[in-house]
Amino acid sequence: MRTIGTVVRGVRAPIFQAGDDLAQEVTKAVLAASAEANAPLRDRDVIAVTESVLARTQGNYATLSQIAADVRAKIPQGPDGRRTAAIVFPILSRNRFSLLLKGIAMGVDKLYIVLKYPSDEVGNELISLDKLEEKGVDPYRDVLTQQRYRELFGEKVTHPFTGVDYVQLYNETAPGSEIILANDPRAALQYTDNVIACDIHTRNRTVRCLKAAGARTALSLCDLLNAPVDGSGYNPDYGLYGSNLATEDSVKLFPRDCGAFVEKLAAALREKSGKQVEVMVYGDGAFKDPVGGIWELADPVVSPAYTEGLSGQPNEIKLKYLADTKLRGESREQAAEDARAAIRAKAACLTGQMASQGTTPRRLTDLLGSLCDLTSGSGDKGTPIVWIQGYFDTYAAE
């Protein structure tokens, strides 16, 4: 029996620049890694490329002034000729949101910022639940002004990991703005009828709720930079979602045309190796930190594009369940043989069957994307390409 199952390798690559042919460069890097590891590519290997380098090679950037111009075009003036707007439920992030906040604030005359509490959508804590209970605050009903927030919780309230006071940071980023803490987006309508939903995974519900409550303008970040503005980059599907700080006055947007890229890379790898390799673009993994409670997924999706072979969910027998039931008391050799036979004979769909209970009912791309994100990290490893072998193997594979 083969003793090695799934193998994951981070593949080092050059520092990619705008205009590089990324499919060609990734192919070169993977083939070089294959030669160095003395490990030929195999059918159903997975080559994953981080969204960041795809966006960079596309030159998919926008400046703060371009963001501001789009906001001005989409937020109407009031009777007094001024533009007033609110943003609701942005995440608490220097990298992900502070520059977007700055650009949005530049596009209006008055901005209100409605923050979720006690934590944002992805788990960044603004206030602990213990402190809310201590002060008798009901997060389901209570709307707190910034003044009331400070009276209750103090003049300096810092994030447990970053040490940043995000209320202070967002005040400094958008001078003259007003911050409100609430968990109902309709709280923004007390101040203005022009609202931009900044929550990521619940954005459609938030926009529907605002429109039903009478908002004059109800947008999400999908509606900003969803087309070029003064020569900017853009993303037709996600707009400003998935963007990251690039420089002090520009952001790198989520990549576009990802489907064309994965097909081009798969074809290049097939031509060079003769193997049918699966390809995906990945961003944030979908996992939660057990200490800080932070859910990593600040991108709109884990994988914006992937080849057809990565569609669907795993269809796996729970080997631990077999070991404790049907294989209990068998000799080691007989148990191994019977386990392999059960795997080979499993139904095409195990959903709802006891033999699959406890396996993870998640999409393959979400599982693989999380594996890739943990492998490459976001620091200085220099491995924006992840090569996975044996992911689709089972205990029955020869």
CSV table of C-alpha atoms in Angstrom, one decimal, residues 62-76 83 85 99-109 111 196 219 221 223-225 227-230 232-233 240 249-251 253:
chain,number,residue,atom,x,y,z
A,62,ALA,CA,-7.7,52.3,-8.1
A,63,THR,CA,-6.7,55.6,-6.4
A,64,LEU,CA,-8.6,57.3,-3.7
A,65,SER,CA,-9.5,60.1,-6.1
A,66,GLN,CA,-11.0,57.5,-8.5
A,67,ILE,CA,-13.0,56.0,-5.7
A,68,ALA,CA,-14.2,59.4,-4.6
A,69,ALA,CA,-15.2,60.3,-8.2
A,70,ASP,CA,-17.4,57.1,-8.4
A,71,VAL,CA,-19.0,57.9,-5.0
A,72,ARG,CA,-19.8,61.5,-6.2
A,73,ALA,CA,-21.4,60.1,-9.4
A,74,LYS,CA,-23.6,57.6,-7.5
A,75,ILE,CA,-24.6,59.6,-4.3
A,76,PRO,CA,-27.1,62.3,-5.3
A,83,ARG,CA,-23.9,65.0,-0.6
A,85,ALA,CA,-24.2,59.4,3.0
A,99,LEU,CA,-8.3,53.4,2.5
A,100,LEU,CA,-11.8,52.7,1.2
A,101,LEU,CA,-13.2,54.7,4.0
A,102,LYS,CA,-10.9,57.6,3.1
A,103,GLY,CA,-11.9,57.5,-0.6
A,104,ILE,CA,-15.6,57.3,0.2
A,105,ALA,CA,-15.3,60.2,2.6
A,106,MET,CA,-13.6,62.3,-0.1
A,107,GLY,CA,-16.7,61.8,-2.3
A,108,VAL,CA,-19.2,63.2,0.1
A,109,ASP,CA,-19.7,66.3,2.2
A,111,LEU,CA,-20.4,60.8,6.2
A,196,ILE,CA,-23.7,52.2,1.2
A,219,LEU,CA,-25.8,50.6,-2.8
A,221,LEU,CA,-19.4,48.1,-2.4
A,223,ASP,CA,-21.6,49.1,-7.0
A,224,LEU,CA,-18.4,51.1,-6.7
A,225,LEU,CA,-15.6,50.6,-9.1
A,227,ALA,CA,-16.5,49.8,-14.1
A,228,PRO,CA,-13.4,51.9,-14.9
A,229,VAL,CA,-13.4,55.4,-13.5
A,230,ASP,CA,-10.9,57.8,-15.1
A,232,SER,CA,-8.9,52.9,-13.0
A,233,GLY,CA,-9.0,49.2,-12.5
A,240,LEU,CA,-14.5,47.3,-4.1
A,249,ASP,CA,-3.3,56.5,-1.9
A,250,SER,CA,-4.3,53.4,-3.9
A,251,VAL,CA,-5.9,50.0,-3.5
A,253,LEU,CA,-8.8,45.4,-6.4
